[in-house]
Amino acid sequence: MFRTHTCGELRLEDKNKKVILSGWVQKIRDKGGLIWIDLRDRYGITQLLIEDGRSNSIVIDAVRKLGREYVIQAKGTVIERLSKNPNIPTGNIEIDLSEIQILNSSLTPPFTIEDETDGGEELRMKYRYLDLRRQPLRSNLELRNRLSIETRKYLDSQNFFEIETPYLIKSTPEGARDFVVPSRMNEGQFYALPQSPQTFKQLLMVAGYDRYYQLVKCFRDEDLRADRQPEFTQIDCEMAFVDQDDVLKTFEGMVKHLFKTVKEIELSDFPRMEYSDAMRLYGSDKPDIRFDMKFVELNDVAQNKGFKVFDDAELVVGIVAKECADYTRKQLDKLTEFVRRPQIGAKGLVYVKCNEDGTYKSSVDKFFDQDSLNKWATKTNAKKGDLILVLSGEKDKVRKQLNELRLEMGTQLNLRNPNNFAPLWVVDFPLLEWDEDSERFHAMHHPFTSPKHEDINLLDSNPGDVRANAYDLVINGSEIGGGSIRIHDRDLQKLMFKHLGFSDEEAQEQFGFLLNAFEYGAPPHGGIALGFDRLTALFGGQDSIRDFIAFPKNNSGRDMMIDSPSSIAEDQLDELGLGLIPKD
Ligand code: ASP
């Protein structure tokens, strides 16, 4: 028997028990007469005690040979510790070691395997199996496991079926770039890895499965922005005979269930916000509503006073930072620098301090007298002691810029506590968005999303104004999920493809299987997919998803541990009919 207990299990009640533990040597402290070993496994850490003179000399000799990360089996008796450690659950006891067996030795690890490590990112990725021994990562994966179990429990309770869909599918030009896989048996032809199981889950609805879900890997060959993984996991779902409200209720229920069971947090009902309001009030389709600081449009009080920057602007818009009128010159300069950074791109920042004595001090005093500034304060509902921050310019751009500034102020004022959770649904997204590069409309969500019925007649005249039956789940300013009610009518789907620039032949070639299926009794249906990695990171109170994935890729899409991607042998290429492609 390797062990009678785990390293996280023993308590004072176990005093005097003879036990066997197995695990890794985390730390050895040798104080001459006394030696302590921290023995670690997945469950925790237990301290072993060896005492010169009292412990067996063979044991002492063996212990002196140990190094960090050796795997050992330790036999001994549970005793009460003299100096207890309240920080760990086993901190009241230690094991008086009577026998030890070295099960395997270890090289000195390249970084310390403790909660705080000295290992840099690259090194930790290369030795991921060592990094995964650290408690913070272990608890991240434990959280992930709990969330997947509770997700399945909830969806099972709601009659969802977990059904697997294929990973080797067909490449389509919509959406992000596909990862492709050459087919040996069909030379010159390729599979694509799914960006999502979208069409398959819709076909499952045509097949009558009614409620489908899958915790599924999806693959997108995008240029990696920070914290994007080329392969990631979604909780992917689809339901038949539902409208938008049914889908939102079902998945609001799921998210509430997860918060309750995993974090013991009872969330109240999620607000719903139209996309156009989200853009107008927060400059973002994923507003962080943990704090207020809504945008206030100031054109009517700020224009036509001779300040050209405002007069020429499509939009003048501000936010109020509560109790920030005492910001120093330096702090304000920093904010100006912040909005001027190329990633944000504002030309400048206008501020108004609402002084405690009722006067105003602004960066545009030359153009605006106290009376005018008072109008700004009234309009923005700024009080004495507050600071108004104003940007101006072209509407869409300035909203994006002010969104960045709002989030920065939220951070500076500690309004974005990761332990507060503020979910909401953003609904009524535009169906189409104009793409400057290809000079045509693209589906904002995907081509299977249904337009709102009342907007269908705008498809020809004002395609940009058509709203979709699409919704996003946003929590703390992060897009956690998105979905839509789908088109289930063949003619409407064909019309949609036409508006997206597909010829009839192209639509038939790429999506013929779906169009055909719609001729055999497709029920009304809709669904959603939630980003499981991001959801887990959110539950773990962190921004980065990387440490919630056991074996992630780095920012260049590389697995540093197995060193992939890699070139393949000439004969493998030949076999795939790719022999002529030059390797660089
Ligand atoms: N397939 C979509 C996505 O991956 C989600 C959905 O519409 O259900 O974003």
Coordinates of C-alpha atoms in Angstrom, one line a residue, residues 11 17 24 49 60 171 234 239 263 291 326 330 346-347 364 372 403 423 475-476 492 534 558:
R11 CA -5.9 16.5 11.9
K17 CA -2.3 7.0 14.4
W24 CA 6.8 15.2 -3.3
L49 CA 9.6 15.5 11.7
I60 CA 18.2 10.2 9.1
S171 CA -13.7 24.9 -44.1
Q234 CA -17.2 26.5 -25.0
M239 CA -32.8 24.5 -28.0
K263 CA -19.2 30.4 -5.0
F291 CA -19.9 50.8 -11.4
D326 CA -8.8 67.3 -6.0
K330 CA 0.1 65.5 -12.5
A346 CA -7.8 60.6 -28.4
K347 CA -6.4 64.0 -29.3
V364 CA -11.2 75.2 -21.3
S372 CA -21.6 77.4 -19.0
N403 CA -15.0 53.6 -22.6
P423 CA -23.9 40.2 -15.1
I475 CA -20.1 39.8 -16.7
N476 CA -17.8 42.5 -15.2
L492 CA -34.8 33.6 -45.4
R534 CA -13.1 32.8 -19.5
R558 CA 3.2 27.7 -29.5

